[in-house]
Coordinates of C-alpha atoms in Angstrom, one line a residue:
Chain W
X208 CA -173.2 146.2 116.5
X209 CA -176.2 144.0 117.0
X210 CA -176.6 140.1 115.2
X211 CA -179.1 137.7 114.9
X212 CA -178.4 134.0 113.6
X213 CA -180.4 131.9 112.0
X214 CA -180.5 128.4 110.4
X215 CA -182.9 126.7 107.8
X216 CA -181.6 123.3 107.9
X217 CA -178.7 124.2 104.7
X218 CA -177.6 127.8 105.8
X219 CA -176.6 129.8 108.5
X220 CA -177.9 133.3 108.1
X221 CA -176.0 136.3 110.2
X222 CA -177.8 139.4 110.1
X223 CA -175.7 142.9 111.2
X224 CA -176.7 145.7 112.6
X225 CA -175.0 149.1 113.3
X226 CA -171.5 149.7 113.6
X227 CA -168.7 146.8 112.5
X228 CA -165.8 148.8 114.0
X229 CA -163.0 148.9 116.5
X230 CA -165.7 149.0 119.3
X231 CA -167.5 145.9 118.4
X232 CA -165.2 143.4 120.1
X233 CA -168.3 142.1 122.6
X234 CA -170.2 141.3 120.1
X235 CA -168.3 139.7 117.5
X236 CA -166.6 137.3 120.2
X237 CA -170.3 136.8 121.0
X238 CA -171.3 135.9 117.3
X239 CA -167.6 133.7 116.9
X240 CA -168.7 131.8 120.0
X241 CA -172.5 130.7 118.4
X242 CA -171.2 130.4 114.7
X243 CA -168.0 127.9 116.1
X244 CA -171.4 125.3 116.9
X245 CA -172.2 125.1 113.0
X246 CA -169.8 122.6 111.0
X247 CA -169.6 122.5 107.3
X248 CA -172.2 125.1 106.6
X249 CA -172.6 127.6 104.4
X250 CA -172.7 131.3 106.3
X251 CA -174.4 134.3 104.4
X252 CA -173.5 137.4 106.5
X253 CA -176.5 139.8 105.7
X254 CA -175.0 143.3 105.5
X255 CA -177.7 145.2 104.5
X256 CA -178.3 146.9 108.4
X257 CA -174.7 147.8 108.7
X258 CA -174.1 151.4 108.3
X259 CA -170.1 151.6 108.6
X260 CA -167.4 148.9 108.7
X261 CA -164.0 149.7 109.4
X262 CA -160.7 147.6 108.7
X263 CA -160.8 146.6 112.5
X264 CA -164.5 145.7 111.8
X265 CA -163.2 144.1 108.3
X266 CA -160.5 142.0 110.0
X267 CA -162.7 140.4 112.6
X268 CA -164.6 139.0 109.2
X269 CA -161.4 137.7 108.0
X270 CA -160.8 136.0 111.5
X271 CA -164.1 134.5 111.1
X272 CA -163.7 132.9 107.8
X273 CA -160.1 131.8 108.9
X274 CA -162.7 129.9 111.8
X275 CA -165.7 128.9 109.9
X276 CA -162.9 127.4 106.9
X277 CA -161.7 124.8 109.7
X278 CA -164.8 123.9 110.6
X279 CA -165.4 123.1 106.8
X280 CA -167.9 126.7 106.5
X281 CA -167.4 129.2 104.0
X282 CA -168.8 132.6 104.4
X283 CA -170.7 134.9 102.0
X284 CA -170.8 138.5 102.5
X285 CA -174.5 140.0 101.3
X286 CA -176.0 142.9 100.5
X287 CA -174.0 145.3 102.0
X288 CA -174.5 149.2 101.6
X289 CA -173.0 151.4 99.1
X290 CA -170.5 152.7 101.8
X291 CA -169.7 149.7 102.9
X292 CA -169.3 148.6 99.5
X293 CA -166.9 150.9 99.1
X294 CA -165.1 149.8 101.7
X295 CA -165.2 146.3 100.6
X296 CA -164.0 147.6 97.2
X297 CA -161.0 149.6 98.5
X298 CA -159.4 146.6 100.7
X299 CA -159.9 144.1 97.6
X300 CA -162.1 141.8 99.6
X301 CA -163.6 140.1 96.7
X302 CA -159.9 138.6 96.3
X303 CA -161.0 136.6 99.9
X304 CA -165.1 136.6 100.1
X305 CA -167.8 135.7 97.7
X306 CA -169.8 139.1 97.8
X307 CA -173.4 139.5 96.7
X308 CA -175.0 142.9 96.0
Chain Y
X221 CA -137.5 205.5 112.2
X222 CA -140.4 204.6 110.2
X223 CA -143.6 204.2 112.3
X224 CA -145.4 201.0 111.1
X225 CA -148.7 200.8 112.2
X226 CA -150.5 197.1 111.9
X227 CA -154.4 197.4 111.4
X228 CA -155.6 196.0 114.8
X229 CA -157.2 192.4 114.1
X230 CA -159.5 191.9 117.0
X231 CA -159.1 187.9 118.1
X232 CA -162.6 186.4 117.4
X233 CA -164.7 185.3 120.0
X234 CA -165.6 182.0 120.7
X235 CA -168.2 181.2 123.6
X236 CA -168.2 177.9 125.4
X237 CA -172.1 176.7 126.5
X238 CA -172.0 174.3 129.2
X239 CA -174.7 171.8 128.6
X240 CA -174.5 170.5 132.0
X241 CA -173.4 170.7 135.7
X242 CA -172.1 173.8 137.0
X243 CA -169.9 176.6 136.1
X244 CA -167.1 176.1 138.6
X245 CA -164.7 178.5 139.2
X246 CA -161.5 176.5 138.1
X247 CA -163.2 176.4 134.1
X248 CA -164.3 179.8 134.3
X249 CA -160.8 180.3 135.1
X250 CA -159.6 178.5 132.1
X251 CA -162.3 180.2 129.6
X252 CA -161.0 183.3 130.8
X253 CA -157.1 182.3 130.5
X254 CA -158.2 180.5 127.0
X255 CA -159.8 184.1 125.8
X256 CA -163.5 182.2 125.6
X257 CA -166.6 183.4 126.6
X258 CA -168.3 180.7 129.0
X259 CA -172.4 180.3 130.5
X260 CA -174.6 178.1 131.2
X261 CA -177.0 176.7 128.9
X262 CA -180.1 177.4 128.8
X263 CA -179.5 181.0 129.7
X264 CA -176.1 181.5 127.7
X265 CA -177.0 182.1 123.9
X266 CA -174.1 182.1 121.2
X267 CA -175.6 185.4 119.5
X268 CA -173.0 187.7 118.6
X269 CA -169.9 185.1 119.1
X270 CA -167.7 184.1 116.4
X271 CA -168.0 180.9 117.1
X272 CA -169.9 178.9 119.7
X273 CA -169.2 175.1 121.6
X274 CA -170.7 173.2 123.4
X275 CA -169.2 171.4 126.6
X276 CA -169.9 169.0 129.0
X277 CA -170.0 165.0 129.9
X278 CA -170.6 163.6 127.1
X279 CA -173.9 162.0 125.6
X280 CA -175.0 160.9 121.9
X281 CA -177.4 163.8 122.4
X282 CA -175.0 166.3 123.6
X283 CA -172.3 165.6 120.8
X284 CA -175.2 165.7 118.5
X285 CA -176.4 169.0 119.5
X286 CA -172.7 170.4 119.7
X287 CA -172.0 169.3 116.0
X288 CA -174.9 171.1 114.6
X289 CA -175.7 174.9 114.3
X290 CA -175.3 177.6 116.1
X291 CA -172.9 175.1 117.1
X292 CA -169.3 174.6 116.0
X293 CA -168.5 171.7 118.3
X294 CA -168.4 169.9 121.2
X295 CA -165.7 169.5 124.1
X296 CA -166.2 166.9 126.7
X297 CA -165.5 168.2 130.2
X298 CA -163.6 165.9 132.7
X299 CA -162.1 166.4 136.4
X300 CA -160.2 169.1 135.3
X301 CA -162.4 170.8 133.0
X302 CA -160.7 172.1 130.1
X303 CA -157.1 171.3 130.8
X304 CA -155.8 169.3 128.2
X305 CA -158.4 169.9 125.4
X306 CA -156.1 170.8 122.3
X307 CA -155.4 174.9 121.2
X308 CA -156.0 173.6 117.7
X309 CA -159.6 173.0 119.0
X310 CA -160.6 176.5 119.7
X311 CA -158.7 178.0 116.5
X312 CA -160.7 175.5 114.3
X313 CA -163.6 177.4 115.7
X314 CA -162.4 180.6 115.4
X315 CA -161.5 179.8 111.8
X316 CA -164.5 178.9 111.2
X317 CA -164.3 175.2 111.7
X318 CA -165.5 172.3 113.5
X319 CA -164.3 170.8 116.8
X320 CA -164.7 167.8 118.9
X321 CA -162.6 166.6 121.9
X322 CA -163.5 163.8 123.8
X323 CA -161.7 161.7 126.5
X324 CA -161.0 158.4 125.9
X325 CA -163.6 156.1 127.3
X326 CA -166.5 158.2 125.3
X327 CA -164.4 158.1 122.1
X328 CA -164.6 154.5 122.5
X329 CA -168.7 154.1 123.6
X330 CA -170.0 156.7 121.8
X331 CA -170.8 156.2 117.6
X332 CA -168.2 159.0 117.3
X333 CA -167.7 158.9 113.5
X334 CA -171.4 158.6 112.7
X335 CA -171.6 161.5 115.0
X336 CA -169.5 163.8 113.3
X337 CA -170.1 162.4 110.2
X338 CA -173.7 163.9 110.8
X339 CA -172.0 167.5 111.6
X340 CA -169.6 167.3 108.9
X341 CA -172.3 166.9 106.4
X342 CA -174.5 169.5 107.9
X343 CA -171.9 172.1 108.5
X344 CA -169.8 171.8 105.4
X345 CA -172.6 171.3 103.0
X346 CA -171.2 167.9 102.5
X347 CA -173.6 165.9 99.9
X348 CA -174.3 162.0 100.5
X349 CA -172.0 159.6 98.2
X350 CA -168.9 158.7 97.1
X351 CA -166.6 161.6 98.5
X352 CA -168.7 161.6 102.0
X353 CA -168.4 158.2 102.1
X354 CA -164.4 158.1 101.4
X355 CA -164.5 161.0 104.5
X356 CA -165.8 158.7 107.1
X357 CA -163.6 155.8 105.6
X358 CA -160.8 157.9 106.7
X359 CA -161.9 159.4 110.2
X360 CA -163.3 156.1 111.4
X361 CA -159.5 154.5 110.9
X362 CA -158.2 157.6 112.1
X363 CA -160.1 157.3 115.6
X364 CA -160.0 153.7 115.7
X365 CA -156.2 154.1 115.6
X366 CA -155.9 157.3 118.2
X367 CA -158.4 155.1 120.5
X368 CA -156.9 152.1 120.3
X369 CA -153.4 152.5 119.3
X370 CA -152.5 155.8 120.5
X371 CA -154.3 156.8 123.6
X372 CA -154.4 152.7 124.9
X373 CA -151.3 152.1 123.8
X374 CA -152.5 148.9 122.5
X375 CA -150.3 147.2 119.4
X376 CA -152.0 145.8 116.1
X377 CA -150.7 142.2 115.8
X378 CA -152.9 141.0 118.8
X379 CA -156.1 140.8 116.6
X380 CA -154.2 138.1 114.1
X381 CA -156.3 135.0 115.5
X382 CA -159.7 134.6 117.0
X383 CA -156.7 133.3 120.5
X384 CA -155.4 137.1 119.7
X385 CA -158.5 138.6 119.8
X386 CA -159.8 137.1 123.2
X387 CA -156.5 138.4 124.8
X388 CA -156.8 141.9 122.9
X389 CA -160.0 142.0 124.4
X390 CA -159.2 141.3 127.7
X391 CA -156.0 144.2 127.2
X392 CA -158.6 146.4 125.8
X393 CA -160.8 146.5 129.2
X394 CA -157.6 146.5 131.7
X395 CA -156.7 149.7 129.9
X396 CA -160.2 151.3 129.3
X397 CA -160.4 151.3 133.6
X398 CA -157.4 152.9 133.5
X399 CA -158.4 155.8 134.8
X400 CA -154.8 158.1 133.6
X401 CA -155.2 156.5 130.3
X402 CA -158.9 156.6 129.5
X403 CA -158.9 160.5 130.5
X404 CA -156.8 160.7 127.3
X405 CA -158.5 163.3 124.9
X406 CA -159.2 162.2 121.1
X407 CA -159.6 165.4 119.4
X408 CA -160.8 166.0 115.7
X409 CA -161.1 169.5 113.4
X410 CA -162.5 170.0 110.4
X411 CA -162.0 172.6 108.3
X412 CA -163.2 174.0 104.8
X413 CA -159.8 174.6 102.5
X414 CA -161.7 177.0 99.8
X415 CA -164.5 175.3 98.5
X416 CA -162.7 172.3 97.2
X417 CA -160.8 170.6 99.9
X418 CA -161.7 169.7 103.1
X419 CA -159.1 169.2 105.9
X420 CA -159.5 166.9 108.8
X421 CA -157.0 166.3 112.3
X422 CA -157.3 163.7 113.8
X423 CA -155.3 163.8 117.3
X424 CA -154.6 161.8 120.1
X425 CA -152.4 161.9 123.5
X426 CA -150.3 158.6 123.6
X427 CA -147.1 157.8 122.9
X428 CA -147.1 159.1 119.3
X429 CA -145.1 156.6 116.7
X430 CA -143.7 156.5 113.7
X431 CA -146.2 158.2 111.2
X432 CA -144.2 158.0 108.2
X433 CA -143.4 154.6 108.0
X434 CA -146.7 152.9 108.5
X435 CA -148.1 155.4 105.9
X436 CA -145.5 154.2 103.2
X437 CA -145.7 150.1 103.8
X438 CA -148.0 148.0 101.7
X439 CA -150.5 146.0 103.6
X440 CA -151.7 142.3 101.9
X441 CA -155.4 142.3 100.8
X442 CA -156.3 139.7 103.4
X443 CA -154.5 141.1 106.3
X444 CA -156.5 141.1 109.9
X445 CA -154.7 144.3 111.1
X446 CA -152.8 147.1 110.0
X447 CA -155.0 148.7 107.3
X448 CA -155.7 151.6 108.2
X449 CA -153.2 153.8 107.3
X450 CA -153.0 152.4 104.2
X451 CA -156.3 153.5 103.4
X452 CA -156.0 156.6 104.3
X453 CA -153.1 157.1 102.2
X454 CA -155.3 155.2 99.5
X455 CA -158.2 157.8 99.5
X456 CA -157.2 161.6 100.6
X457 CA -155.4 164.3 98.7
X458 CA -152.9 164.4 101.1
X459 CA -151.6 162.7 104.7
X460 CA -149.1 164.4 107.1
X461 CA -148.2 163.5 110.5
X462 CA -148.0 165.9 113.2
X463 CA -146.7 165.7 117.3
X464 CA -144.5 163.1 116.5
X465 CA -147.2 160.6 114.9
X466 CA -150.0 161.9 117.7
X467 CA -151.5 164.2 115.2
X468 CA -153.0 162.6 111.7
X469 CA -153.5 165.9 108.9
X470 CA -155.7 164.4 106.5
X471 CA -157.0 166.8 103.2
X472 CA -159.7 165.7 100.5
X473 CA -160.5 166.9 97.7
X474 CA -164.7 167.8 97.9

């Protein structure tokens, strides 16, 4: 999995790349690292360049949330894929993350 | 006494290609004690075998090339050459099937459900959408699980907090230079059931576990860990465990 951040001032934008799966640990303690800087911010993870997330993938989101929420963030989950939709679907995530399609 | 006589079923043929290095005479050894043909690409050819894989170390390309046709697979070759791979391998490709053994540390580099996600579709006239999407659901928990769980030996509840996850990370490394457990083989089949089912294994060489009870416990919707299974359960037609909890026997409807 590759990331990019950005920020314009109001929002943090995450972009995602490739694989969020049981080999991403690098990089997501990479991306946990650089988000842990923003406070109170709102965080749009943009999905649309992920081609597979898996529930190892899935719970390193909900371990970010569980981070960004005490540093007063909330994250958003955009755009993903129809496959990683599905995904999303299956695990109820919507109970836990705002999703936009 | 009645004589019986039993039309004689000649055992099909399966022929290994190795993609790389050398033929030595330990593998051809084991091809020959395994019944498989074995030669060297690019000389060897797999007219005229039943069913033809590919072996050697293991590269995006490589895996690539063994999951497509005239291939029906791709076996990673370690220290010991073909010790170790799975029978259920070359029967899946005898069958008819699909194949892919790998040892650990590959399994864990490579994009090895995109991979055979690619051959699945190809070889089994698998269509894009909902049902091939619901397939890879399943084998990328099923190898996350033999990777990380099975052949690593490496328990769930460590990736609870972002603290967790620095230490299972740190576990995860100590255990992928192991060089006993990272020669570990993941191993997956596919095979058509009649054209409307689909059955996948997924194996792997740990410690096994108890299969049956993670398959029948409910997991909360915002748990960090322990999903998988229930998935699994979730989306195919039917989920048995094998090898005492090494082997995952996963069928779906098409």
């Amino acid at each position: 999995m590759q990331f990019r951040v950005k920020e314009d001032g109001v929002n943090v934008h995450v972009s995602l790349e490739g694989q969020l799966n049981f080999a991403a640990n690098e990089d997501f303690q990479g991306l946990l690292t650089q988000l842990c800087t923003y406070k109170g911010k709102k965080i749009f993870f943009e999905m649309s360049g992920l081609s597979h997330i898996d529930s190892v993938g899935l719970g390193l989101l909900y371990i970010a949330r569980e981070d960004m929420a005490e540093a007063g963030s909330d994250i958003t989950l955009s755009h993903p894929r129809d496959n990683v939709y599905r995904m999303l679907e299956l695990t109820e995530a919507h109970k836990t993350f705002d999703i936009q399609r | 006494m009645m004589n019986i006589s039993v039309p004689h079923q000649p055992m099909a043929t399966v022929t290994m290609l190795v993609g790389d290095g050398v033929i030595s005479e330990d593998l051809a050894g084991q091809c020959a004690a395994l019944g498989l043909r074995v030669a060297l690409l690019p000389d060897g050819r797999c007219d005229g075998a039943d069913g033809c894989i590919l072996a050697g170390a293991s590269s995006a390309g490589l895996v690539r090339r063994g999951m497509t046709p005239p291939f029906s697979g791709f076996v990673e070759l370690g220290d010991e050459g073909v010790l170790g791979v799975g029978l259920r391998c070359f029967e899946t490709v005898r069958a008819g099937g699909l194949c892919l053994s790998l040892l650990t540390g590959q399994a864990y580099a490579l994009n090895t459900m995109e991979l055979l996600s690619e051959g699945i579709r190809h070889s089994m006239n698998l269509p894009a959408g909902k049902v091939a999407d619901q397939i890879d659901i399943c084998m990328g928990e099923a190898i996350g699980n033999a990777v990380i769980h099975g052949n690593l030996g490496i328990p769930n509840h460590l990736r609870a907090t972002s603290k967790g996850f620095e230490h299972f990370r740190h576990v995860l490394h100590e255990r992928l230079a192991d060089p006993v457990l990272s020669r570990r083989r993941v191993e997956v089949n596919v095979m058509a059931r009649g054209a409307d089912f689909l059955t996948i294994t997924v194996s792997d060489q740990g410690h096994g576990f108890d299969l049956a009870g993670k398959l029948s416990r409910d997991v909360q919707s915002d748990a960090k860990s322990g999903r998988g299974l229930g998935l699994i359960r979730k989306i195919c037609a039917s989920v048995l465990g094998e090898d005492e909890g090494r082997t995952l026997v996963m069928t779906f409807a098409r």
